[in-house]
Short mmCIF file of C-alpha atoms and ligand atoms in Angstrom, two decimals:
data_model
loop_
_atom_site.label_atom_id
_atom_site.label_comp_id
_atom_site.label_asym_id
_atom_site.label_seq_id
_atom_site.Cartn_x
_atom_site.Cartn_y
_atom_site.Cartn_z
CA MET A 26 71.22 134.51 78.54
CA ALA A 27 72.27 134.86 74.84
CA PRO A 28 73.75 132.27 72.71
CA LEU A 29 77.40 133.01 71.09
CA SER A 30 77.74 133.76 67.80
CA PRO A 31 79.81 131.50 65.83
CA ALA A 32 82.66 133.52 66.07
CA LYS A 33 82.07 133.63 70.24
CA THR A 34 82.57 130.26 70.63
CA LEU A 35 85.35 129.88 68.60
CA ALA A 36 86.70 132.05 70.49
CA VAL A 37 85.53 130.67 73.52
CA LEU A 38 86.91 126.87 72.21
CA MET A 39 90.55 128.76 71.68
CA VAL A 40 90.61 129.55 74.71
CA MET A 41 89.36 125.83 76.44
CA ILE A 42 91.93 124.71 74.30
CA HIS A 43 94.12 126.93 75.17
CA LEU A 44 93.56 126.30 79.02
CA PHE A 45 93.86 122.62 78.50
CA SER A 46 97.14 121.98 76.37
CA SER A 47 98.65 124.61 79.57
CA VAL A 48 97.73 122.35 81.67
CA THR A 49 98.57 119.49 80.08
CA ALA A 50 102.74 120.73 79.44
CA VAL A 51 103.49 121.65 83.19
CA SER A 52 106.37 120.41 83.83
CA ILE A 53 107.80 120.22 87.09
CA GLY A 54 110.44 118.47 89.91
CA VAL A 55 110.31 117.69 93.34
CA ASN A 56 112.50 116.38 95.86
CA TYR A 57 111.73 112.69 96.95
CA GLY A 58 113.23 112.69 100.42
CA ALA A 59 112.58 109.97 102.56
CA PHE A 60 113.50 110.58 106.29
CA ALA A 61 109.99 108.85 106.94
CA ASP A 62 109.51 105.11 108.84
CA ASN A 63 105.23 105.23 106.43
CA LEU A 64 106.58 105.69 102.88
CA PRO A 65 105.45 103.45 100.18
CA PRO A 66 108.28 101.19 98.36
CA PRO A 67 109.81 103.54 95.90
CA ALA A 68 109.04 101.01 93.06
CA GLN A 69 105.40 102.09 94.25
CA VAL A 70 106.01 106.02 94.03
CA ALA A 71 107.48 106.06 91.00
CA THR A 72 104.65 104.54 89.32
CA PHE A 73 102.37 106.40 90.46
CA ILE A 74 104.28 109.49 89.89
CA LYS A 75 104.68 108.59 86.20
CA GLU A 76 101.05 107.03 85.78
CA ARG A 77 99.02 109.49 87.88
CA THR A 78 101.08 112.97 87.61
CA TYR A 79 102.20 115.48 86.02
CA ILE A 80 105.66 115.52 87.80
CA ASN A 81 108.72 115.14 84.95
CA ARG A 82 112.16 115.29 87.33
CA VAL A 83 112.84 114.52 90.52
CA LYS A 84 115.61 115.04 92.64
CA LEU A 85 116.83 111.90 95.31
CA PHE A 86 119.47 113.72 98.65
CA ASP A 87 121.51 110.12 97.93
CA CYS A 88 122.66 107.33 95.32
CA ASN A 89 120.16 104.39 97.02
CA PRO A 90 119.88 101.88 94.43
CA ASP A 91 116.56 100.96 95.00
CA PHE A 92 115.57 104.64 94.72
CA ILE A 93 117.34 104.69 91.56
CA ARG A 94 116.49 101.46 90.28
CA ALA A 95 112.62 102.08 90.84
CA PHE A 96 112.62 104.97 87.97
CA ALA A 97 113.79 102.72 85.55
CA GLY A 98 111.93 103.02 81.75
CA THR A 99 109.68 105.85 83.91
CA GLY A 100 111.16 108.52 81.33
CA ILE A 101 111.37 110.21 84.57
CA SER A 102 114.65 112.30 85.27
CA LEU A 103 116.47 111.70 87.94
CA MET A 104 118.79 113.58 89.99
CA ILE A 105 120.90 112.38 92.27
CA THR A 106 123.34 112.93 94.99
CA ALA A 107 126.73 112.09 95.57
CA PRO A 108 126.92 112.26 99.83
CA ASN A 109 129.18 115.18 101.32
CA GLY A 110 131.71 112.85 102.78
CA ASP A 111 132.59 111.29 98.09
CA ILE A 112 133.37 114.88 98.22
CA PRO A 113 137.10 114.70 98.92
CA SER A 114 137.77 111.11 96.61
CA LEU A 115 136.05 112.58 93.78
CA ALA A 116 138.44 114.71 92.78
CA ASN A 117 140.36 111.83 92.57
CA ALA A 118 140.17 110.75 88.49
CA THR A 119 140.37 107.15 88.96
CA ALA A 120 138.27 107.87 92.28
CA ALA A 121 135.23 109.14 90.45
CA ARG A 122 135.63 106.47 87.63
CA ALA A 123 135.06 103.71 90.02
CA TRP A 124 132.28 105.75 91.32
CA VAL A 125 130.75 106.41 89.06
CA ALA A 126 130.99 103.27 87.92
CA ALA A 127 129.20 101.42 90.54
CA ASN A 128 126.09 104.35 90.81
CA VAL A 129 125.84 105.26 87.53
CA ALA A 130 126.21 102.68 85.01
CA PRO A 131 124.37 99.18 86.17
CA PHE A 132 121.22 101.90 85.84
CA TYR A 133 121.86 104.66 83.22
CA PRO A 134 120.46 105.06 80.57
CA ALA A 135 116.97 103.02 81.96
CA THR A 136 117.27 105.51 84.14
CA ASP A 137 117.17 108.72 82.98
CA ILE A 138 119.73 110.26 85.29
CA SER A 139 119.73 113.72 84.37
CA LEU A 140 122.22 115.48 86.52
CA ILE A 141 124.11 114.47 90.40
CA ALA A 142 124.41 117.03 92.36
CA VAL A 143 127.25 116.92 93.51
CA GLY A 144 127.30 117.14 98.13
CA ASN A 145 124.44 119.35 99.22
CA GLU A 146 124.40 123.08 100.46
CA ILE A 147 128.45 122.70 101.04
CA MET A 148 129.36 126.17 101.53
CA ALA A 149 127.23 125.97 104.57
CA THR A 150 128.70 123.12 106.04
CA SER A 151 131.27 125.60 106.40
CA ASP A 152 133.49 122.61 105.71
CA LYS A 153 137.40 124.49 103.99
CA PHE A 154 138.20 121.34 103.32
CA LEU A 155 134.84 119.86 101.66
CA ILE A 156 134.24 123.30 99.91
CA ALA A 157 138.28 123.78 98.88
CA ARG A 158 137.54 120.00 96.92
CA LEU A 159 133.51 120.86 95.26
CA VAL A 160 135.02 122.35 92.03
CA PRO A 161 137.50 119.23 91.84
CA ALA A 162 135.47 117.11 92.61
CA MET A 163 132.72 118.53 90.02
CA ARG A 164 135.46 118.60 87.55
CA SER A 165 136.85 115.16 88.23
CA LEU A 166 133.20 112.91 87.97
CA SER A 167 132.16 115.71 84.87
CA ALA A 168 135.63 113.72 83.48
CA ALA A 169 134.48 110.22 84.70
CA LEU A 170 131.24 110.65 83.41
CA SER A 171 132.75 111.83 79.52
CA ALA A 172 134.59 108.76 79.81
CA ALA A 173 132.49 106.08 80.35
CA GLY A 174 130.80 107.63 77.55
CA PHE A 175 127.55 109.43 79.62
CA HIS A 176 127.80 112.93 77.94
CA LYS A 177 124.18 114.14 78.53
CA ILE A 178 124.91 113.66 82.39
CA ARG A 179 125.11 117.10 83.72
CA VAL A 180 127.35 117.77 87.29
CA SER A 181 126.30 120.97 89.58
CA THR A 182 126.09 121.73 92.78
CA PRO A 183 123.37 122.70 95.64
CA HIS A 184 123.73 126.13 97.12
CA SER A 185 121.89 127.45 99.61
CA LEU A 186 121.07 131.92 99.58
CA GLY A 187 123.32 131.79 102.71
CA ILE A 188 126.13 131.99 100.02
CA LEU A 189 125.22 135.78 99.26
CA SER A 190 126.26 138.18 101.64
CA ALA A 191 124.10 140.96 100.25
CA SER A 192 120.57 140.23 98.39
CA GLU A 193 117.95 143.16 99.27
CA PRO A 194 118.09 145.04 97.27
CA PRO A 195 118.48 142.42 94.06
CA SER A 196 120.67 144.18 92.55
CA SER A 197 122.74 144.13 95.49
CA GLY A 198 123.08 140.29 94.96
CA ARG A 199 127.20 139.34 95.25
CA PHE A 200 128.94 136.50 97.51
CA ARG A 201 130.58 136.25 100.53
CA ARG A 202 133.90 137.36 100.21
CA GLY A 203 136.50 134.49 99.83
CA TYR A 204 134.10 132.36 98.12
CA ASP A 205 133.48 134.62 95.58
CA ARG A 206 136.40 134.57 93.13
CA VAL A 207 137.72 131.87 94.53
CA ILE A 208 135.08 129.25 94.62
CA PHE A 209 132.41 130.42 91.82
CA GLY A 210 133.90 132.10 90.27
CA PRO A 211 135.89 129.00 89.15
CA MET A 212 132.84 127.32 89.20
CA LEU A 213 130.18 129.21 87.13
CA LYS A 214 133.02 128.83 84.58
CA PHE A 215 132.88 125.17 84.89
CA HIS A 216 129.21 125.19 84.15
CA ARG A 217 129.54 127.86 81.45
CA GLU A 218 132.15 124.96 79.91
CA THR A 219 129.95 121.71 80.48
CA LYS A 220 125.97 124.46 80.01
CA THR A 221 125.29 123.13 83.16
CA PRO A 222 123.14 125.13 85.73
CA PHE A 223 124.20 126.80 88.76
CA ILE A 224 121.30 125.00 91.74
CA VAL A 225 120.12 126.97 93.70
CA ASN A 226 117.46 126.87 97.06
CA PRO A 227 116.00 129.89 97.28
CA TYR A 228 112.81 129.66 100.66
CA PRO A 229 110.86 132.85 101.14
CA TYR A 230 109.47 130.65 103.61
CA PHE A 231 112.74 131.85 105.06
CA GLY A 232 112.07 135.06 104.16
CA TYR A 233 109.28 136.01 105.32
CA THR A 234 107.41 138.45 108.09
CA ASP A 235 104.16 139.14 108.72
CA ARG A 236 104.67 142.25 106.45
CA THR A 237 105.61 140.41 102.94
CA LEU A 238 103.33 137.42 103.24
CA ASP A 239 101.61 138.05 100.39
CA TYR A 240 104.55 138.63 99.00
CA ALA A 241 106.31 135.43 99.77
CA LEU A 242 103.09 133.85 98.06
CA PHE A 243 102.43 135.40 94.89
CA ARG A 244 98.96 137.05 96.60
CA PRO A 245 98.25 140.67 95.13
CA ASN A 246 101.05 142.75 97.68
CA PRO A 247 102.27 146.66 97.38
CA GLY A 248 105.42 145.42 95.02
CA LYS A 249 109.56 146.43 95.68
CA TYR A 250 110.80 148.57 94.88
CA ASP A 251 114.92 148.13 93.47
CA PRO A 252 115.89 151.62 93.15
CA ALA A 253 119.29 150.50 91.41
CA THR A 254 117.23 149.42 88.07
CA GLY A 255 114.05 150.55 89.05
CA ILE A 256 112.32 146.97 89.22
CA ASN A 257 109.33 146.95 91.17
CA TYR A 258 109.12 142.99 92.45
CA THR A 259 105.94 141.94 92.72
CA ASN A 260 107.34 138.03 94.48
CA MET A 261 110.04 137.36 96.68
CA PHE A 262 111.01 134.01 94.35
CA ASP A 263 111.93 136.46 91.51
CA ALA A 264 113.90 138.68 94.22
CA GLN A 265 115.06 136.05 95.76
CA LEU A 266 116.61 134.91 91.71
CA ASP A 267 117.36 138.05 90.79
CA ALA A 268 119.72 138.39 93.60
CA VAL A 269 120.91 135.51 92.12
CA TYR A 270 121.59 136.76 89.68
CA ALA A 271 123.24 140.10 90.44
CA ALA A 272 125.60 138.62 92.04
CA MET A 273 127.31 135.40 89.47
CA ASN A 274 125.87 138.52 87.03
CA ARG A 275 129.01 140.94 89.42
CA LEU A 276 131.68 138.00 88.11
CA GLY A 277 130.92 137.36 84.93
CA TYR A 278 127.87 135.01 84.64
CA GLY A 279 125.53 136.19 84.42
CA ASP A 280 124.41 133.85 81.34
CA VAL A 281 124.74 130.82 83.37
CA GLU A 282 121.61 128.69 83.65
CA ILE A 283 119.82 128.33 87.04
CA ALA A 284 118.31 126.09 88.06
CA VAL A 285 116.04 125.67 91.90
CA GLY A 286 117.32 122.86 93.57
CA GLU A 287 114.69 123.12 96.57
CA THR A 288 111.93 125.37 97.22
CA GLY A 289 108.41 125.47 99.12
CA TRP A 290 106.33 125.87 101.26
CA PRO A 291 105.35 123.70 104.22
CA SER A 292 101.43 123.44 104.95
CA MET A 293 101.42 123.08 109.24
CA ALA A 294 103.54 124.87 111.86
CA GLU A 295 103.12 125.00 115.48
CA PRO A 296 100.10 126.54 116.08
CA ASN A 297 100.82 130.15 116.33
CA GLN A 298 102.86 130.47 113.81
CA ALA A 299 101.18 133.48 110.71
CA GLY A 300 101.07 131.89 107.19
CA VAL A 301 101.67 128.47 107.68
CA SER A 302 98.01 126.35 106.46
CA VAL A 303 97.18 123.92 103.68
CA GLU A 304 95.61 127.66 101.78
CA ASP A 305 98.94 128.53 102.67
CA ALA A 306 101.07 126.25 101.10
CA ARG A 307 98.57 125.53 97.90
CA SER A 308 99.17 129.18 97.44
CA PHE A 309 102.74 129.10 97.37
CA ASN A 310 103.43 125.97 95.09
CA LEU A 311 101.01 126.64 92.94
CA ASN A 312 101.59 129.72 91.81
CA LEU A 313 105.29 128.79 91.73
CA ILE A 314 104.53 126.13 89.13
CA ARG A 315 102.32 128.42 86.80
CA LYS A 316 105.10 131.14 87.24
CA VAL A 317 108.09 128.20 86.19
CA ASN A 318 105.95 126.77 83.63
CA SER A 319 105.04 130.37 82.24
CA GLY A 320 108.13 130.95 80.01
CA LYS A 321 108.14 134.71 81.50
CA GLY A 322 110.99 133.98 84.14
CA THR A 323 112.20 136.72 85.87
CA PRO A 324 112.95 140.63 85.85
CA ARG A 325 116.32 140.81 85.42
CA MET A 326 116.44 137.37 83.88
CA PRO A 327 112.76 137.91 81.52
CA ASN A 328 112.00 134.01 79.24
CA ARG A 329 114.39 132.35 81.01
CA THR A 330 113.25 128.82 82.26
CA PHE A 331 114.41 127.52 85.52
CA GLU A 332 114.32 123.59 85.86
CA THR A 333 112.68 123.76 89.31
CA TYR A 334 112.45 121.26 92.20
CA ILE A 335 109.61 121.32 95.05
CA PHE A 336 110.63 120.29 98.34
CA SER A 337 108.90 118.39 98.83
CA LEU A 338 107.47 114.83 97.68
CA PHE A 339 106.14 113.69 100.65
CA ASN A 340 105.38 114.69 104.12
CA GLU A 341 108.39 113.08 106.03
CA ASP A 342 107.78 111.91 109.89
CA LEU A 343 110.93 111.58 110.92
CA LYS A 344 112.38 114.94 109.99
CA PRO A 345 114.02 116.69 113.00
CA GLY A 346 113.17 120.29 114.14
CA PRO A 347 109.30 122.55 113.82
CA ILE A 348 106.29 120.50 112.79
CA ALA A 349 107.00 122.41 109.29
CA GLU A 350 110.32 120.46 108.85
CA ARG A 351 107.41 117.32 108.91
CA ASN A 352 105.38 119.00 107.17
CA PHE A 353 105.84 120.51 103.69
CA GLY A 354 104.95 117.38 101.47
CA LEU A 355 102.25 117.43 98.83
CA PHE A 356 101.87 114.35 99.36
CA ARG A 357 100.65 111.85 102.23
CA PRO A 358 102.68 108.92 102.59
CA ASP A 359 99.15 107.01 101.96
CA LEU A 360 99.02 108.90 98.27
CA THR A 361 96.72 110.88 98.85
CA PRO A 362 97.31 114.88 98.25
CA VAL A 363 97.40 117.20 101.29
CA TYR A 364 95.96 120.36 98.92
CA ASP A 365 95.85 120.22 94.40
CA VAL A 366 97.96 122.26 92.95
CA GLY A 367 96.66 121.19 89.41
CA ILE A 368 99.59 118.70 88.47
CA LEU A 369 97.17 115.05 88.90
CA ARG A 370 96.24 113.42 86.12
CA GLY A 371 92.47 113.62 85.24
CA GLY A 372 92.03 115.90 88.29
CA GLN A 373 92.17 115.42 92.12
CA SER A 374 88.90 113.89 91.99
CA GLY A 375 89.41 111.80 88.61
CA GLY A 376 92.91 110.62 89.18
CA GLY A 377 92.24 107.73 91.36
CA VAL A 378 94.11 108.34 94.39
CA GLN A 379 91.88 108.43 97.07
CA PRO A 380 91.40 105.29 98.84
CA SER A 381 89.41 102.75 97.53
CA PRO A 382 87.78 100.53 100.68
CA THR A 383 87.81 97.70 98.08
CA ARG A 384 90.97 96.92 96.23
CA ARG A 385 94.25 96.58 98.72
CA TRP A 386 98.09 96.48 98.25
CA CYS A 387 100.49 94.85 101.01
CA VAL A 388 103.90 96.46 100.77
CA ALA A 389 107.15 95.82 103.01
CA GLN A 390 107.94 99.21 104.68
CA LEU A 391 110.67 100.84 104.31
CA GLY A 392 113.12 100.75 106.48
CA ALA A 393 112.85 97.20 107.25
CA SER A 394 115.83 96.00 107.62
CA ASN A 395 117.17 92.85 105.44
CA GLN A 396 116.48 90.35 107.71
CA ALA A 397 113.51 90.77 108.31
CA LEU A 398 112.49 91.02 104.46
CA GLN A 399 113.90 88.32 103.96
CA ASP A 400 111.92 86.89 107.00
CA ASN A 401 108.69 88.34 105.51
CA ILE A 402 109.68 87.08 102.04
CA ASP A 403 110.02 83.27 103.13
CA TYR A 404 107.02 82.90 105.35
CA ALA A 405 104.74 84.79 102.80
CA CYS A 406 106.44 82.68 99.77
CA SER A 407 105.94 79.25 102.59
CA ASN A 408 102.48 80.04 103.36
CA GLY A 409 100.80 80.56 100.05
CA ALA A 410 101.90 83.45 98.18
CA ASP A 411 102.99 83.72 94.80
CA CYS A 412 106.36 84.07 94.72
CA LYS A 413 107.53 82.60 90.58
CA GLN A 414 106.90 85.96 89.62
CA ILE A 415 109.86 87.30 92.26
CA GLU A 416 112.44 84.68 90.50
CA VAL A 417 114.65 85.46 87.66
CA GLY A 418 112.75 85.33 84.82
CA GLY A 419 109.59 85.58 86.07
CA ALA A 420 107.55 89.03 85.67
CA CYS A 421 108.30 91.24 89.33
CA PHE A 422 112.64 90.07 89.58
CA GLU A 423 113.34 93.31 88.89
CA PRO A 424 114.13 95.83 90.67
CA ASN A 425 116.55 92.38 92.20
CA THR A 426 116.11 94.08 95.16
CA LEU A 427 114.61 92.81 99.13
CA LEU A 428 112.28 95.41 99.77
CA ALA A 429 111.11 94.24 96.18
CA HIS A 430 110.94 91.24 96.33
CA ALA A 431 109.21 91.57 99.92
CA SER A 432 106.01 93.65 98.99
CA PHE A 433 105.50 91.60 96.04
CA ALA A 434 105.43 88.48 98.42
CA MET A 435 103.43 89.93 100.93
CA ASN A 436 100.87 91.58 98.75
CA SER A 437 101.07 87.98 97.61
CA TYR A 438 100.03 86.24 101.34
CA PHE A 439 97.43 89.28 101.97
CA GLN A 440 95.82 88.83 99.30
CA LYS A 441 95.72 84.87 99.85
CA ALA A 442 95.30 84.94 103.13
CA GLY A 443 92.10 86.84 103.47
CA ARG A 444 93.56 90.31 103.38
CA HIS A 445 92.58 91.11 106.64
CA ASP A 446 94.39 94.00 108.52
CA PHE A 447 96.69 91.43 110.36
CA ASN A 448 97.35 89.01 107.70
CA CYS A 449 100.30 92.63 106.88
CA ASP A 450 101.54 92.53 110.12
CA PHE A 451 104.18 91.04 109.74
CA SER A 452 106.55 92.10 113.43
CA GLN A 453 105.21 95.70 112.53
CA THR A 454 107.26 95.99 108.73
CA GLY A 455 103.70 95.86 106.64
CA VAL A 456 102.22 98.54 105.09
CA ILE A 457 98.79 98.38 103.86
CA THR A 458 97.84 100.80 100.96
CA ALA A 459 94.75 101.55 98.14
CA THR A 460 97.49 102.88 95.64
CA ASP A 461 98.68 99.79 93.16
CA PRO A 462 101.88 99.08 93.47
CA SER A 463 102.11 97.28 89.96
CA TYR A 464 104.76 98.06 87.68
CA GLY A 465 105.58 97.58 84.01
CA THR A 466 104.78 93.87 83.56
CA CYS A 467 104.83 92.86 87.45
CA LYS A 468 101.56 93.12 88.26
CA PHE A 469 100.16 92.45 92.29
CA SER A 470 96.86 91.15 92.81
CA SER A 471 94.08 92.75 94.67
C1 NAG B 517 144.07 108.41 92.81
O1 NAG B 517 143.81 107.29 93.91
C2 NAG B 517 144.69 106.52 94.05
C3 NAG B 517 143.79 105.19 93.82
O2 NAG B 517 143.50 105.01 95.17
C4 NAG B 517 145.81 106.33 93.51
O3 NAG B 517 146.66 105.56 93.41
C5 NAG B 517 145.68 107.83 93.33
O4 NAG B 517 147.74 108.15 93.08
C6 NAG B 517 145.59 108.82 93.11
N1 NAG B 517 145.59 110.16 93.06
C7 NAG B 517 146.09 111.31 93.34
C8 NAG B 517 146.27 112.82 92.17
O5 NAG B 517 146.42 111.69 94.35
C1 NAG B 518 104.20 148.06 92.05
O1 NAG B 518 103.21 147.45 91.93
C2 NAG B 518 102.81 147.43 93.47
C3 NAG B 518 101.59 146.81 92.47
O2 NAG B 518 101.50 146.54 90.90
C4 NAG B 518 101.74 149.01 93.10
O3 NAG B 518 100.82 148.80 93.53
C5 NAG B 518 103.13 149.77 93.57
O4 NAG B 518 102.69 151.55 93.52
C6 NAG B 518 103.97 149.74 93.14
N1 NAG B 518 105.90 150.84 93.49
C7 NAG B 518 105.99 151.76 92.89
C8 NAG B 518 106.85 152.19 93.92
O5 NAG B 518 106.11 151.51 91.25
C1 NAG B 519 110.40 138.19 76.20
O1 NAG B 519 109.71 137.43 75.25
C2 NAG B 519 109.03 138.62 74.56
C3 NAG B 519 107.66 137.53 73.59
O2 NAG B 519 107.96 136.70 73.10
C4 NAG B 519 109.12 139.17 72.80
O3 NAG B 519 108.77 140.21 73.14
C5 NAG B 519 110.82 139.98 74.02
O4 NAG B 519 111.48 140.25 73.18
C6 NAG B 519 111.35 138.86 74.88
N1 NAG B 519 112.73 139.49 75.78
C7 NAG B 519 113.96 138.63 75.41
C8 NAG B 519 114.72 139.58 76.50
O5 NAG B 519 113.98 137.88 74.92
#
C-alpha cells in the first residue's frame, strides 16, 4: 500500500476526528422502568449511567423518591411521571402546589428534573373523567411550578399512536374525532405557550409485518411513497412522526416541538416470531440513536431534533404478557449490555462493565420490604459492618433511604465476612453485583 500524502493524511485525520467527536456527542434518553426483582439499587444505576454511558436523559414511570434522589448531582436530566390517579386533584391549584412541594421541591435542583409527565398514555385509557381533566391538570401543575420558582421544569404527557385515527400514508395523519379540537387543540396551545414538547410513543415494533421488517428496522428497503406529498419514506419511524406532525399541522400547530417518550425493539420473543433477535434489536436502536443524533429530522420536519427516550434501560423480569415485554432492555440486571449500540464510554470491552471475578459487591434487592432492609442493617451493623458512613454526617448518609443504607451495610458485612455468596444472602434480599455501587464520596469497599 502506498504511503499517504500529507494532504491525505490530514483528510484521514479529519475524518477520524469527526467520527470520534460524533461518537462522544451522542445524546440519548432511556426509560428506567423497574418492574423487576433483580435490579441494582437506584444509586448504583445512576452512577453506572453517569460514569459508564453516554445516556444523558432518564425517564421514570413514577415519582419514587428513592429513584429521584439517586440522580442528584449526576447532571442527568430526569423526566418524572405524576401517576394517572393524581390527575383529577392536580387540576386543583391548591393540590398542584402541594404536589410540587411533596414531589419536586425536596429534590430540585440537586436532581435535574427537566420534565414532568402528567400521567402516561391517558387517552388510551378511554377514561372520560381523566381525559377531561388532563389539560387542566397540566396547566395547573405548570402554574404551580412557576409559583415555586421552578421555571425550567417543563410539563407534558406522553401519548400512544392510538391518538391517531389515520396515519398511513403519513400525510393523512389526524387525531381521533371528538378529541381533536376538544382535547388536542387546547393541549397543543398549552405546549406552544409554554414551549414544551408534545410527547408521543412511536413503536415501529408494533406496526411491522414480514414485508415491512426492513422498513421498520432502518435497513435498506424499497421505501413507501406518500402520493400527497411526493415523499418516499425510507423508514417507519420517520413515517410515524410525520403522521403525528400532519395531525398537529391540521389543527394549526405544526410548529410545536415533538419528543419521543418511548420507542424500542425487544431482543427476544416467542421462538416463532420473525424480526426479533439481538441483531434486530441492535439494528433498530443503533440506527435510532444515529437518526436522532444526526439533526436531520424527518421529511416533513427537516433539521428538527427530537428529545428521545429508548424503551428501555433494563430487561424487566416481572412484566406480564409475551416474552418480548420482558426483553426490551439495553442492559441486563447485572449492568452488562445486551448488545452494543455505541453508548458505552470507552467502548464495549473497555467500558469496564464485564463482570470481574475479583471485585464483587453485595447490595440490597430492589423491592425488599422496609422490615427486611431494617433487619439487614441491624444484622450487618451488629456483626462487624462499618456503619459510621450511613450515620448523619457520614459519606453515605445521603440518600437517606433504607434501601441505600442497607446496601452499604450489607456490602460492608459481605466484604468483612469473607465474600462468600452466602454472606450476601440476607434471607434472599441481597444481590451480588460486579459493578461498583460507589457514588460521589460514598465508597463501597471491595
Ligand atoms: C381545591 O382544593 C382545596 C383543598 O382541598 C379546596 O379547599 C378548594 O375548594 C379546591 N378548589 C376548587 C376550585 O375546587
Ligand atoms: C423510494 O426509494 C427507494 C430506495 O431509495 C427506491 O428503491 C424506490 O424506487 C423509491 N420509490 C419511489 C416511488 O420513488
Ligand atoms: C436544513 O439544514 C441544511 C444544512 O444546514 C440546510 O441546507 C437546509 O436549508 C435546512 N432546511 C431547513 C428547512 O431549515
